[in-house]
Short mmCIF file of C-alpha atoms (C1' of nucleotides) in Angstrom, two decimals:
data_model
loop_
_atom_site.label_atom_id
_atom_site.label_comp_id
_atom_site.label_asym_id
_atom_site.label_seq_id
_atom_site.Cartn_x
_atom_site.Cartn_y
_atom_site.Cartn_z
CA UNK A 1 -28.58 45.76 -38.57
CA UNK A 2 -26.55 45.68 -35.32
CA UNK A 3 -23.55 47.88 -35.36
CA UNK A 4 -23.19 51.43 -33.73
CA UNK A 5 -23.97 53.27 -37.00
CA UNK A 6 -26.97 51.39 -37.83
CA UNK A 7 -28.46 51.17 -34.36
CA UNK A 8 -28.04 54.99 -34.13
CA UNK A 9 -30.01 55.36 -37.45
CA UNK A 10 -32.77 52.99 -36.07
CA UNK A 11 -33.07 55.44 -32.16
CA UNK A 12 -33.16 58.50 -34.46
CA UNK A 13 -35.98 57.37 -36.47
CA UNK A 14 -37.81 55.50 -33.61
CA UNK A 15 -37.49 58.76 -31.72
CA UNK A 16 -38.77 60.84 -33.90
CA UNK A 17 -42.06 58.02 -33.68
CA UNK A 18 -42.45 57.08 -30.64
CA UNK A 19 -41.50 60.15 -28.53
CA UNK A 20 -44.81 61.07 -26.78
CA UNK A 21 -47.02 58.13 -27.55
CA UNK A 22 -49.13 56.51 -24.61
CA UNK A 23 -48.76 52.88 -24.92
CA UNK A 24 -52.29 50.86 -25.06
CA UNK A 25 -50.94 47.09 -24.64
CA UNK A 26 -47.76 45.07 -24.77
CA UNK A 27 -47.11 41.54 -26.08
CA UNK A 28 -44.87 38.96 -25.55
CA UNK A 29 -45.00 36.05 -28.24
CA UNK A 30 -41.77 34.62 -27.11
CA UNK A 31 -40.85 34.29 -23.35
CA UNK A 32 -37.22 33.56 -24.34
CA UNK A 33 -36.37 36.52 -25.81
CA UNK A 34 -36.65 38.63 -22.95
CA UNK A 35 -33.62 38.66 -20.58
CA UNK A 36 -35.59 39.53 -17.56
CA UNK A 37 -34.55 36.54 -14.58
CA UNK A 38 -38.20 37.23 -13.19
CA UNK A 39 -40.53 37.80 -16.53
CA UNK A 40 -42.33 40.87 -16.13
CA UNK A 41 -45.95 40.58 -17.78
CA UNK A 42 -45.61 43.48 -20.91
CA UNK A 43 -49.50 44.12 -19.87
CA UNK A 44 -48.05 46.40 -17.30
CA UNK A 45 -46.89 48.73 -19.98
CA UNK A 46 -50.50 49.74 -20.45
CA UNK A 47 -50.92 53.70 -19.79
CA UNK A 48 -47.21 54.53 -19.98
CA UNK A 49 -46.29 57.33 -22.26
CA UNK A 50 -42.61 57.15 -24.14
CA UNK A 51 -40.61 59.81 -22.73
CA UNK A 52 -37.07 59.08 -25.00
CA UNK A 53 -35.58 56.73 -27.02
CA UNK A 54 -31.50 56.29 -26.81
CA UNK A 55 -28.70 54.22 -27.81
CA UNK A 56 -26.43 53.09 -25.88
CA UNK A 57 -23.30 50.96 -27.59
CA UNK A 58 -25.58 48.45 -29.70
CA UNK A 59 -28.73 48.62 -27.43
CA UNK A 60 -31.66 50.75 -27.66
CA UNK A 61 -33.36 51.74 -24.49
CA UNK A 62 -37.01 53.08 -24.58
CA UNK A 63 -37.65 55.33 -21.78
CA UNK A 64 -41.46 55.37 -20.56
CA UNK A 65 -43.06 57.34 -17.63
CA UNK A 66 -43.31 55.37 -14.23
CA UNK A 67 -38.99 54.98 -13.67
CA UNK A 68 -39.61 52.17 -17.01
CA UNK A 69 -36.93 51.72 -19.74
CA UNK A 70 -37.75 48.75 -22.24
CA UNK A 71 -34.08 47.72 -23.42
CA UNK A 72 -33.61 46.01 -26.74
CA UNK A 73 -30.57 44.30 -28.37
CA UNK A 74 -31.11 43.10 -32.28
CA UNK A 75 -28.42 40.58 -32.26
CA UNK A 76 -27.49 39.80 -35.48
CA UNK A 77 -30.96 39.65 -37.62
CA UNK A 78 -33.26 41.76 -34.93
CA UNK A 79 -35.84 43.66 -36.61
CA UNK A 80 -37.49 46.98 -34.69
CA UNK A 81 -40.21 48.47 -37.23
CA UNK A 82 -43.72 50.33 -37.53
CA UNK A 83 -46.53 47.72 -38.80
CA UNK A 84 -50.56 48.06 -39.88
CA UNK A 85 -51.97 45.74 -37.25
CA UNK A 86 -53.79 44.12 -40.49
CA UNK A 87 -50.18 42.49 -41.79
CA UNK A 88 -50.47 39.26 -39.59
CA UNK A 89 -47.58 38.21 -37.46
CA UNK A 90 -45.27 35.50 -38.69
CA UNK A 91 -43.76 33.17 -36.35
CA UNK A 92 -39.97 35.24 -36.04
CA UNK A 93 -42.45 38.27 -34.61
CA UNK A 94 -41.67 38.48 -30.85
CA UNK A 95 -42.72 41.30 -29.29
CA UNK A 96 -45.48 44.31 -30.15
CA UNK A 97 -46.63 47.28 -28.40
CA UNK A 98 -49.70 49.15 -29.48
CA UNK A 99 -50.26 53.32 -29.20
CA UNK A 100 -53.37 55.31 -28.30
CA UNK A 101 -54.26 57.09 -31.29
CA UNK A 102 -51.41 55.88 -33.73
CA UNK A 103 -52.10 53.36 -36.29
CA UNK A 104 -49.15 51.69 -36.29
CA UNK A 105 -47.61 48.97 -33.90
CA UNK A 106 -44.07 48.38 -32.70
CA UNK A 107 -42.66 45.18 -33.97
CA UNK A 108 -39.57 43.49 -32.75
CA UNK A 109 -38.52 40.73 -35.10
CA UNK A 110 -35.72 38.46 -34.98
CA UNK A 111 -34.90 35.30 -37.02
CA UNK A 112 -32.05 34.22 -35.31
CA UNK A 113 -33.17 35.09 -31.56
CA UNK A 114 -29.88 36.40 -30.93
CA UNK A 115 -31.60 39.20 -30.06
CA UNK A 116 -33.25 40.11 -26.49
CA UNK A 117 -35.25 43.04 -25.02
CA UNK A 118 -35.90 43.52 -20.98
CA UNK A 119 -38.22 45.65 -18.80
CA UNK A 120 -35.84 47.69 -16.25
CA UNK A 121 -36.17 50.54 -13.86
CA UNK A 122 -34.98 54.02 -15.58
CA UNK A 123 -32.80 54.84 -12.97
CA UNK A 124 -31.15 51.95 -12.09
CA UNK A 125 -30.03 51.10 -15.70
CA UNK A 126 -26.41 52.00 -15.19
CA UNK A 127 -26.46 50.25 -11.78
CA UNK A 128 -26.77 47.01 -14.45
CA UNK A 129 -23.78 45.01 -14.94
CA UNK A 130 -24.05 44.68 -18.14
CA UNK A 131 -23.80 48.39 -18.36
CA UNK A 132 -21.00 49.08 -16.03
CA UNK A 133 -19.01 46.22 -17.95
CA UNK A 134 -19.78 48.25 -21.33
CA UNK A 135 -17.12 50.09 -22.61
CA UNK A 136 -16.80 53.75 -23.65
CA UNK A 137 -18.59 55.27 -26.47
CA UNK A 138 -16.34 55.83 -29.39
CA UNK A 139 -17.58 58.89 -30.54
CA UNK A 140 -17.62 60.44 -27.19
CA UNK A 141 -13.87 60.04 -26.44
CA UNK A 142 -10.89 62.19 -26.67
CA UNK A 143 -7.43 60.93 -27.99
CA UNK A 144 -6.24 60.83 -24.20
CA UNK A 145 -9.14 58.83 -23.23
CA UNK A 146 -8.83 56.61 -26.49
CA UNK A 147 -4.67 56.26 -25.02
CA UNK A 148 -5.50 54.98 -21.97
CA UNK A 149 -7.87 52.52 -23.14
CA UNK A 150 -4.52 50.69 -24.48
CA UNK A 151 -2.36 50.49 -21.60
CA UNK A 152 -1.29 47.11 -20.45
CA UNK A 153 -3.27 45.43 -23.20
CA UNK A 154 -1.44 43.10 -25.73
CA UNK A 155 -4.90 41.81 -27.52
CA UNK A 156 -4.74 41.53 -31.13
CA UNK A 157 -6.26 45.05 -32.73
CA UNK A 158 -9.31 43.54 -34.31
CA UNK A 159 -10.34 41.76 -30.89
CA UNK A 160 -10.04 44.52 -28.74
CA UNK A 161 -12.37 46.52 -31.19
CA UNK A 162 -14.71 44.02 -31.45
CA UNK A 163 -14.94 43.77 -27.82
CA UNK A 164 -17.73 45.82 -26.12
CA UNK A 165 -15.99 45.96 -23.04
CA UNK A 166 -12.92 47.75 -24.16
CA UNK A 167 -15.36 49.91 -26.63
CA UNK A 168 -18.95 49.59 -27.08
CA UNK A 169 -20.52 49.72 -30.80
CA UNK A 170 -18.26 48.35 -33.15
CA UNK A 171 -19.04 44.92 -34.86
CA UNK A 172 -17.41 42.86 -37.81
CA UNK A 173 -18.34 45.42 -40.90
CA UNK A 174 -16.90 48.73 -39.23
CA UNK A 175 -13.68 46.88 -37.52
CA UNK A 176 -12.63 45.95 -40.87
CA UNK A 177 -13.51 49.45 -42.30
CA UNK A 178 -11.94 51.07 -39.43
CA UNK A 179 -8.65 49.17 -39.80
CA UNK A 180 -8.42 49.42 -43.69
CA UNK A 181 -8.75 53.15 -42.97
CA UNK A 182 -6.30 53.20 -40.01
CA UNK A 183 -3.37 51.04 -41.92
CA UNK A 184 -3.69 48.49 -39.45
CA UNK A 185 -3.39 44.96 -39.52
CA UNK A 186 -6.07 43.22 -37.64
CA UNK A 187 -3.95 40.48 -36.16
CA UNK A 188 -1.05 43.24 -34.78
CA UNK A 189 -0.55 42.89 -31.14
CA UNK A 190 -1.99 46.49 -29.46
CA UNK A 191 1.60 46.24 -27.55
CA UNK A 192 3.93 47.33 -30.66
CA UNK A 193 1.18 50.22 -31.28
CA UNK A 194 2.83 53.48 -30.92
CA UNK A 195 1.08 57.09 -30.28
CA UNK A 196 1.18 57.85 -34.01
CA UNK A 197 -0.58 54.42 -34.63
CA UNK A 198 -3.20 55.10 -32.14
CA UNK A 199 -3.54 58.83 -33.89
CA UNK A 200 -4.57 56.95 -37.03
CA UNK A 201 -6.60 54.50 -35.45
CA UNK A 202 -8.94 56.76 -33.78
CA UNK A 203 -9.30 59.51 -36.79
CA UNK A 204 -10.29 56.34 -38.63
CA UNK A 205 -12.86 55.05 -35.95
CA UNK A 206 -14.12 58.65 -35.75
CA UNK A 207 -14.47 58.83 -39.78
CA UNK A 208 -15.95 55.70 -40.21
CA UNK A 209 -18.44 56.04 -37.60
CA UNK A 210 -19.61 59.42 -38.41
CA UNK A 211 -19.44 58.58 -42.42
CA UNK A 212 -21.89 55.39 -41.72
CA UNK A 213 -23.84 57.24 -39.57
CA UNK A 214 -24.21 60.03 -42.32
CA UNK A 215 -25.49 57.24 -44.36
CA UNK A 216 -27.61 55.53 -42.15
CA UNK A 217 -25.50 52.43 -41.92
CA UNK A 218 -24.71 49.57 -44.20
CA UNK A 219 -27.59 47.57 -45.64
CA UNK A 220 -26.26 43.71 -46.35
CA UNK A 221 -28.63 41.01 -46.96
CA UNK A 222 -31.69 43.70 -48.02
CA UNK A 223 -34.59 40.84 -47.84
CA UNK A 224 -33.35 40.99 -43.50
CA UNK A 225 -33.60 44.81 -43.30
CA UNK A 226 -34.81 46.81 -45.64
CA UNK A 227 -37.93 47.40 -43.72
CA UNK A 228 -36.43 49.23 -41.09
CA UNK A 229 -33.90 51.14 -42.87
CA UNK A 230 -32.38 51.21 -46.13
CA UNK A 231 -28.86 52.27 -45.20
CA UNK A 232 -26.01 53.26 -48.13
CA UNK A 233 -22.98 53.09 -46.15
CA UNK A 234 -21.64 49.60 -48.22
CA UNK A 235 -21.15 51.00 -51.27
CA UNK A 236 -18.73 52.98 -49.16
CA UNK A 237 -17.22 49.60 -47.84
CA UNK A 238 -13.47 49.45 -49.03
CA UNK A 239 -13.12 45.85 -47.58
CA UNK A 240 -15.57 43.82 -45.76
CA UNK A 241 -17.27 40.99 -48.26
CA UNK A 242 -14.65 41.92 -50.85
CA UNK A 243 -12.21 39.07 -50.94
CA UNK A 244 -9.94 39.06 -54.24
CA UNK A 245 -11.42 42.62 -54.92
CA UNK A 246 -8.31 44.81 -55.83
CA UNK A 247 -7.48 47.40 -52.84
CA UNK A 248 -9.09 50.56 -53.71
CA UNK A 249 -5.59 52.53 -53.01
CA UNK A 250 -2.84 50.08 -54.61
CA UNK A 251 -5.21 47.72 -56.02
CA UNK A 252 -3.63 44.41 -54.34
CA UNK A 253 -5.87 41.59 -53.80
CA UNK A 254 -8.12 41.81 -50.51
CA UNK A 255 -7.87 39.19 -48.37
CA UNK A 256 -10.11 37.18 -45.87
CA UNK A 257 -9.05 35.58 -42.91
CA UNK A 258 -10.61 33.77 -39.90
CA UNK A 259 -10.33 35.85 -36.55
CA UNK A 260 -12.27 34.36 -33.65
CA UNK A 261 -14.66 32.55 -35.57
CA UNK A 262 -15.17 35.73 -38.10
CA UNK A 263 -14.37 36.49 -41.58
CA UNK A 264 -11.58 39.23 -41.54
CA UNK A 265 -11.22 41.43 -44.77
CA UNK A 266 -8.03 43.66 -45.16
CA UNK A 267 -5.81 44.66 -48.00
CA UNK A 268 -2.11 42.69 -47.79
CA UNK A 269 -0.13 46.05 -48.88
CA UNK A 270 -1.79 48.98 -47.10
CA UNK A 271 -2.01 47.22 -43.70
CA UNK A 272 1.34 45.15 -43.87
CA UNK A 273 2.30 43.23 -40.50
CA UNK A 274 5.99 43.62 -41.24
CA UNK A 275 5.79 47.39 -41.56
CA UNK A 276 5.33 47.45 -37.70
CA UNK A 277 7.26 44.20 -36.56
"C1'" DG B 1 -28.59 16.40 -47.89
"C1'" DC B 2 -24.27 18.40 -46.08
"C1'" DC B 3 -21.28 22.17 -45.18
"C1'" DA B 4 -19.97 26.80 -44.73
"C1'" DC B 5 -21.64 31.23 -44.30
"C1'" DT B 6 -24.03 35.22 -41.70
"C1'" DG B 7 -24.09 42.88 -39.13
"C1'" DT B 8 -23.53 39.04 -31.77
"C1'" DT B 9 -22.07 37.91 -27.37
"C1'" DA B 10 -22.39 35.17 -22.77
"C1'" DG B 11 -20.02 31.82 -20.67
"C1'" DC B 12 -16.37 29.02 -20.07
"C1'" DA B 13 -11.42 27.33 -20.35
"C1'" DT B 14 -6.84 28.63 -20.41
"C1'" DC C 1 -8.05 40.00 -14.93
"C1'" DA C 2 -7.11 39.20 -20.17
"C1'" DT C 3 -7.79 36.51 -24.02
"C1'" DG C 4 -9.88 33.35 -27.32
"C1'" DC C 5 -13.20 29.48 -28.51
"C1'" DT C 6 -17.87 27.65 -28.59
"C1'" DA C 7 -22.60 27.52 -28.58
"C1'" DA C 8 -27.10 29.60 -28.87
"C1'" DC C 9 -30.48 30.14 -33.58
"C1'" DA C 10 -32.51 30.09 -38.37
"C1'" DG C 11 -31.83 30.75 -42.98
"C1'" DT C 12 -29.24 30.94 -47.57
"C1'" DG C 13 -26.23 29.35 -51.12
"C1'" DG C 14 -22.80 26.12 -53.08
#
DNA sequence: GCCACTGTTAGCAT
DNA sequence: CATGCTAACAGTGG
Protein backbone atom coordinates (compact mmCIF):
# COMPACT_ATOMS: atom_id res chain seq x y z
CA UNK A 1 0.00 0.00 0.00
CA UNK A 2 3.03 2.27 -0.60
CA UNK A 3 2.16 5.62 -2.00
CA UNK A 4 1.89 9.01 -0.05
CA UNK A 5 -1.92 8.74 0.37
CA UNK A 6 -1.96 5.33 1.63
CA UNK A 7 1.06 5.55 3.90
CA UNK A 8 -0.56 8.67 5.45
CA UNK A 9 -3.77 6.62 6.12
CA UNK A 10 -1.64 3.78 7.70
CA UNK A 11 0.57 6.80 10.42
CA UNK A 12 -2.93 8.17 11.18
CA UNK A 13 -4.35 4.99 12.26
CA UNK A 14 -1.09 3.58 13.81
CA UNK A 15 -0.99 6.84 15.74
CA UNK A 16 -4.00 6.84 17.04
CA UNK A 17 -2.69 2.95 18.45
CA UNK A 18 0.38 3.12 19.33
CA UNK A 19 0.81 6.68 20.73
CA UNK A 20 1.64 6.06 24.44
CA UNK A 21 2.23 2.35 24.58
CA UNK A 22 5.41 0.99 26.51
CA UNK A 23 6.92 -1.57 24.37
CA UNK A 24 7.51 -5.15 26.23
CA UNK A 25 9.81 -6.98 23.47
CA UNK A 26 10.91 -6.67 19.88
CA UNK A 27 11.52 -9.35 17.23
CA UNK A 28 13.41 -9.76 14.36
CA UNK A 29 12.46 -12.93 12.17
CA UNK A 30 14.38 -11.71 9.25
CA UNK A 31 17.89 -10.07 9.61
CA UNK A 32 17.65 -8.86 5.98
CA UNK A 33 15.00 -6.73 6.20
CA UNK A 34 16.46 -4.32 8.40
CA UNK A 35 18.74 -1.70 6.75
CA UNK A 36 20.80 -1.12 9.77
CA UNK A 37 24.93 -1.65 8.50
CA UNK A 38 25.53 -2.75 12.26
CA UNK A 39 22.16 -4.88 13.30
CA UNK A 40 20.89 -3.53 16.36
CA UNK A 41 19.31 -6.42 18.62
CA UNK A 42 15.22 -5.21 18.67
CA UNK A 43 15.51 -6.62 22.49
CA UNK A 44 16.76 -3.20 23.26
CA UNK A 45 13.38 -1.77 22.53
CA UNK A 46 12.21 -3.28 25.78
CA UNK A 47 10.84 -0.39 28.23
CA UNK A 48 10.55 2.31 25.55
CA UNK A 49 7.28 4.07 25.37
CA UNK A 50 6.01 5.40 21.67
CA UNK A 51 6.10 9.01 21.79
CA UNK A 52 4.74 9.71 17.80
CA UNK A 53 4.24 8.13 14.79
CA UNK A 54 4.94 10.23 11.34
CA UNK A 55 5.28 9.98 7.74
CA UNK A 56 7.68 11.15 6.00
CA UNK A 57 7.46 10.79 1.88
CA UNK A 58 6.66 6.88 1.82
CA UNK A 59 8.32 5.99 5.23
CA UNK A 60 6.87 5.77 8.55
CA UNK A 61 9.01 6.65 11.46
CA UNK A 62 8.02 5.49 15.03
CA UNK A 63 9.32 7.77 17.57
CA UNK A 64 10.08 6.03 21.09
CA UNK A 65 11.56 7.60 24.31
CA UNK A 66 15.45 7.23 24.71
CA UNK A 67 16.46 9.64 21.21
CA UNK A 68 14.86 6.02 19.25
CA UNK A 69 12.90 6.27 15.94
CA UNK A 70 12.10 2.72 14.36
CA UNK A 71 11.84 3.67 10.49
CA UNK A 72 9.81 1.50 8.17
CA UNK A 73 9.45 1.42 4.34
CA UNK A 74 6.58 -1.17 2.90
CA UNK A 75 8.02 -1.45 -0.48
CA UNK A 76 5.65 -2.64 -2.69
CA UNK A 77 3.61 -5.52 -0.66
CA UNK A 78 4.76 -4.34 3.12
CA UNK A 79 2.17 -5.03 5.55
CA UNK A 80 2.12 -2.87 9.12
CA UNK A 81 -1.02 -4.26 11.19
CA UNK A 82 -2.45 -5.03 14.83
CA UNK A 83 -2.51 -9.02 15.44
CA UNK A 84 -3.92 -11.49 18.51
CA UNK A 85 -0.62 -13.06 19.44
CA UNK A 86 -2.79 -16.47 19.05
CA UNK A 87 -2.86 -16.04 14.91
CA UNK A 88 0.60 -17.79 14.34
CA UNK A 89 3.18 -16.13 12.21
CA UNK A 90 3.59 -17.21 8.63
CA UNK A 91 6.87 -17.22 7.07
CA UNK A 92 6.44 -13.40 5.08
CA UNK A 93 6.02 -12.10 9.02
CA UNK A 94 9.26 -10.15 9.75
CA UNK A 95 9.18 -8.14 12.47
CA UNK A 96 6.76 -7.83 15.86
CA UNK A 97 6.76 -5.69 18.81
CA UNK A 98 4.69 -6.47 21.83
CA UNK A 99 2.87 -3.64 24.36
CA UNK A 100 2.46 -3.66 28.14
CA UNK A 101 -1.08 -3.93 28.71
CA UNK A 102 -2.41 -4.04 25.00
CA UNK A 103 -3.47 -7.20 23.50
CA UNK A 104 -2.44 -6.73 20.31
CA UNK A 105 1.07 -6.97 18.55
CA UNK A 106 2.68 -4.93 15.80
CA UNK A 107 3.23 -6.92 12.71
CA UNK A 108 5.34 -5.94 9.79
CA UNK A 109 4.71 -8.20 6.84
CA UNK A 110 6.12 -8.20 3.52
CA UNK A 111 5.94 -10.77 0.66
CA UNK A 112 8.16 -9.31 -1.59
CA UNK A 113 10.93 -7.97 0.99
CA UNK A 114 11.09 -4.89 -0.85
CA UNK A 115 10.37 -3.52 2.18
CA UNK A 116 12.91 -2.53 5.15
CA UNK A 117 12.63 -1.01 8.67
CA UNK A 118 15.86 0.40 10.78
CA UNK A 119 16.56 1.41 14.41
CA UNK A 120 17.97 5.19 14.31
CA UNK A 121 18.66 7.94 16.74
CA UNK A 122 15.57 10.57 16.85
CA UNK A 123 17.60 13.36 16.35
CA UNK A 124 19.90 12.51 13.92
CA UNK A 125 17.24 11.25 11.39
CA UNK A 126 17.53 14.18 9.06
CA UNK A 127 21.35 14.09 9.41
CA UNK A 128 20.56 10.57 7.22
CA UNK A 129 21.33 10.66 3.67
CA UNK A 130 18.68 9.12 2.66
CA UNK A 131 16.71 11.91 4.15
CA UNK A 132 18.62 14.87 2.98
CA UNK A 133 18.48 13.23 -0.64
CA UNK A 134 14.49 13.07 -0.18
CA UNK A 135 12.69 15.50 -1.89
CA UNK A 136 10.03 18.00 -0.75
CA UNK A 137 6.70 17.07 0.48
CA UNK A 138 4.06 17.74 -2.06
CA UNK A 139 1.49 18.86 0.03
CA UNK A 140 3.65 21.17 1.92
CA UNK A 141 4.78 23.32 -1.07
CA UNK A 142 3.77 26.53 -2.55
CA UNK A 143 3.49 27.14 -6.39
CA UNK A 144 6.93 29.11 -6.13
CA UNK A 145 8.53 26.31 -4.41
CA UNK A 146 6.78 23.70 -6.81
CA UNK A 147 8.54 26.37 -9.87
CA UNK A 148 11.76 26.04 -8.79
CA UNK A 149 11.76 22.44 -8.42
CA UNK A 150 11.73 22.56 -12.47
CA UNK A 151 14.49 24.68 -13.35
CA UNK A 152 17.21 23.24 -15.44
CA UNK A 153 15.48 19.88 -15.56
CA UNK A 154 14.54 18.32 -19.01
CA UNK A 155 13.35 14.74 -17.41
CA UNK A 156 10.34 13.34 -18.89
CA UNK A 157 7.13 14.47 -16.52
CA UNK A 158 6.25 11.04 -15.29
CA UNK A 159 10.02 10.36 -14.14
CA UNK A 160 10.58 13.32 -12.35
CA UNK A 161 7.30 12.56 -10.33
CA UNK A 162 8.10 9.29 -9.71
CA UNK A 163 11.37 10.26 -8.42
CA UNK A 164 11.65 10.76 -4.61
CA UNK A 165 14.40 12.97 -4.92
CA UNK A 166 12.79 15.65 -6.94
CA UNK A 167 9.40 14.95 -4.75
CA UNK A 168 8.90 12.48 -2.14
CA UNK A 169 5.47 10.34 -2.05
CA UNK A 170 4.25 9.81 -5.33
CA UNK A 171 4.36 6.22 -6.91
CA UNK A 172 2.91 4.60 -10.20
CA UNK A 173 -1.09 4.84 -9.26
CA UNK A 174 -1.12 8.70 -8.29
CA UNK A 175 1.50 9.82 -11.22
CA UNK A 176 -0.89 8.54 -13.63
CA UNK A 177 -3.89 10.09 -11.73
CA UNK A 178 -2.06 13.21 -11.27
CA UNK A 179 -1.21 13.59 -14.98
CA UNK A 180 -4.70 12.52 -16.35
CA UNK A 181 -5.91 15.32 -14.06
CA UNK A 182 -3.16 17.83 -15.04
CA UNK A 183 -3.57 17.25 -19.08
CA UNK A 184 -0.20 16.08 -19.21
CA UNK A 185 1.47 13.64 -21.16
CA UNK A 186 3.75 11.49 -19.19
CA UNK A 187 6.52 11.23 -21.71
CA UNK A 188 6.61 15.42 -22.30
CA UNK A 189 9.99 16.76 -21.65
CA UNK A 190 9.61 19.16 -18.20
CA UNK A 191 11.67 21.73 -20.59
CA UNK A 192 8.60 22.77 -23.02
CA UNK A 193 6.46 23.08 -19.60
CA UNK A 194 5.31 26.56 -19.26
CA UNK A 195 3.99 28.42 -15.91
CA UNK A 196 0.38 27.71 -16.88
CA UNK A 197 1.37 23.95 -17.29
CA UNK A 198 3.02 23.82 -14.00
CA UNK A 199 -0.34 25.74 -12.53
CA UNK A 200 -2.25 22.64 -13.65
CA UNK A 201 0.16 20.24 -12.64
CA UNK A 202 0.35 21.14 -9.09
CA UNK A 203 -3.64 21.87 -8.50
CA UNK A 204 -3.79 18.32 -9.84
CA UNK A 205 -1.02 16.84 -7.46
CA UNK A 206 -2.68 18.83 -4.65
CA UNK A 207 -6.31 17.31 -5.64
CA UNK A 208 -5.28 14.02 -6.07
CA UNK A 209 -3.36 13.75 -3.01
CA UNK A 210 -5.79 15.27 -0.72
CA UNK A 211 -8.87 13.32 -2.60
CA UNK A 212 -6.90 9.81 -1.89
CA UNK A 213 -6.07 10.81 1.29
CA UNK A 214 -9.84 11.66 2.00
CA UNK A 215 -10.37 8.15 1.03
CA UNK A 216 -7.78 6.45 2.67
CA UNK A 217 -5.91 5.48 -0.44
CA UNK A 218 -6.46 3.03 -3.21
CA UNK A 219 -6.96 -0.62 -2.31
CA UNK A 220 -5.62 -2.94 -5.47
CA UNK A 221 -5.02 -6.50 -5.04
CA UNK A 222 -7.47 -6.68 -1.63
CA UNK A 223 -6.16 -10.39 -0.57
CA UNK A 224 -2.36 -8.01 -0.06
CA UNK A 225 -4.05 -5.29 2.04
CA UNK A 226 -7.14 -5.35 3.19
CA UNK A 227 -5.99 -6.04 6.65
CA UNK A 228 -4.47 -2.89 7.18
CA UNK A 229 -6.76 -0.66 5.44
CA UNK A 230 -9.52 -0.90 3.15
CA UNK A 231 -8.95 2.25 1.11
CA UNK A 232 -11.77 3.58 -1.71
CA UNK A 233 -9.73 5.92 -3.60
CA UNK A 234 -9.74 3.39 -7.04
CA UNK A 235 -13.04 3.61 -7.79
CA UNK A 236 -11.98 7.21 -8.11
CA UNK A 237 -9.08 6.08 -10.51
CA UNK A 238 -9.75 7.71 -14.03
CA UNK A 239 -6.72 5.79 -15.53
CA UNK A 240 -4.34 3.54 -13.91
CA UNK A 241 -5.28 -0.42 -14.71
CA UNK A 242 -7.79 0.86 -17.27
CA UNK A 243 -6.30 0.15 -20.64
CA UNK A 244 -9.00 0.27 -23.59
CA UNK A 245 -11.43 1.79 -20.92
CA UNK A 246 -13.05 4.86 -22.71
CA UNK A 247 -11.63 8.31 -21.15
CA UNK A 248 -14.04 9.39 -18.63
CA UNK A 249 -14.12 13.11 -20.29
CA UNK A 250 -14.12 12.33 -24.24
CA UNK A 251 -14.38 8.72 -23.91
CA UNK A 252 -11.20 7.81 -26.20
CA UNK A 253 -9.54 4.64 -25.54
CA UNK A 254 -6.95 4.67 -22.51
CA UNK A 255 -3.79 3.66 -23.24
CA UNK A 256 -0.81 1.78 -21.55
CA UNK A 257 2.62 2.28 -22.18
CA UNK A 258 6.00 1.12 -20.76
CA UNK A 259 7.95 4.00 -18.88
CA UNK A 260 11.05 2.82 -17.04
CA UNK A 261 10.06 -0.57 -16.61
CA UNK A 262 6.28 0.56 -15.52
CA UNK A 263 2.94 0.34 -16.97
CA UNK A 264 1.86 3.98 -17.92
CA UNK A 265 -1.99 4.65 -18.25
CA UNK A 266 -3.17 7.99 -19.91
CA UNK A 267 -5.96 9.00 -22.18
CA UNK A 268 -4.54 9.77 -26.06
CA UNK A 269 -6.97 12.99 -26.43
CA UNK A 270 -6.96 14.81 -23.09
CA UNK A 271 -3.16 14.60 -22.61
CA UNK A 272 -2.06 14.96 -26.38
CA UNK A 273 1.89 15.31 -26.94
CA UNK A 274 1.33 17.46 -30.00
CA UNK A 275 -0.79 20.00 -28.14
CA UNK A 276 2.51 21.15 -26.45
CA UNK A 277 5.23 20.30 -29.19
C1' DG B 1 6.09 -24.87 -17.13
C1' DC B 2 7.01 -20.26 -19.07
C1' DC B 3 6.21 -15.45 -19.40
C1' DA B 4 4.46 -11.13 -18.11
C1' DC B 5 2.56 -8.69 -14.48
C1' DT B 6 2.72 -6.22 -9.78
C1' DG B 7 1.24 0.29 -5.21
C1' DT B 8 9.56 0.42 -5.03
C1' DT B 9 14.06 2.00 -5.27
C1' DA B 10 19.37 1.45 -4.78
C1' DG B 11 23.01 1.11 -7.59
C1' DC B 12 25.15 1.38 -11.70
C1' DA B 13 26.10 2.90 -16.62
C1' DT B 14 25.77 6.48 -19.74
C1' DC C 1 24.96 16.09 -11.49
C1' DA C 2 20.85 14.17 -14.39
C1' DT C 3 18.73 10.43 -16.42
C1' DG C 4 17.24 5.72 -17.33
C1' DC C 5 17.82 0.54 -16.89
C1' DT C 6 18.28 -3.53 -13.99
C1' DA C 7 17.99 -6.35 -10.20
C1' DA C 8 16.40 -7.53 -5.66
C1' DC C 9 11.77 -10.77 -4.23
C1' DA C 10 7.46 -13.70 -4.21
C1' DG C 11 3.18 -14.47 -6.00
C1' DT C 12 -0.72 -14.47 -9.55
C1' DG C 13 -2.82 -15.16 -13.94
C1' DG C 14 -2.71 -16.24 -18.93
Amino acid sequence: MPELPEVETIVKFLSKHLTGLRIISGKLFCSQICKDKKPLDPGILKGFQIRDVRRRGKVILIDLDGNITILFHLGMTGQLFFSSPRVSLDRHTHFVLKFARYPQELRFRDVRRFGYLAFMRTDEIFLNQRFKRLGPEPLEMTFPMFISLFKGRRARLKSLLLDQHFIAGIGNIYADEILFRAKLHPLLSVSLLETFHLKRLWRAMRDVLRQAIKHKGSTIRTYINAKTHPGEFQSFHRVYAKEAHPCSVCHSQIKRIKMNGRSTYFCPKCQDLRSIC
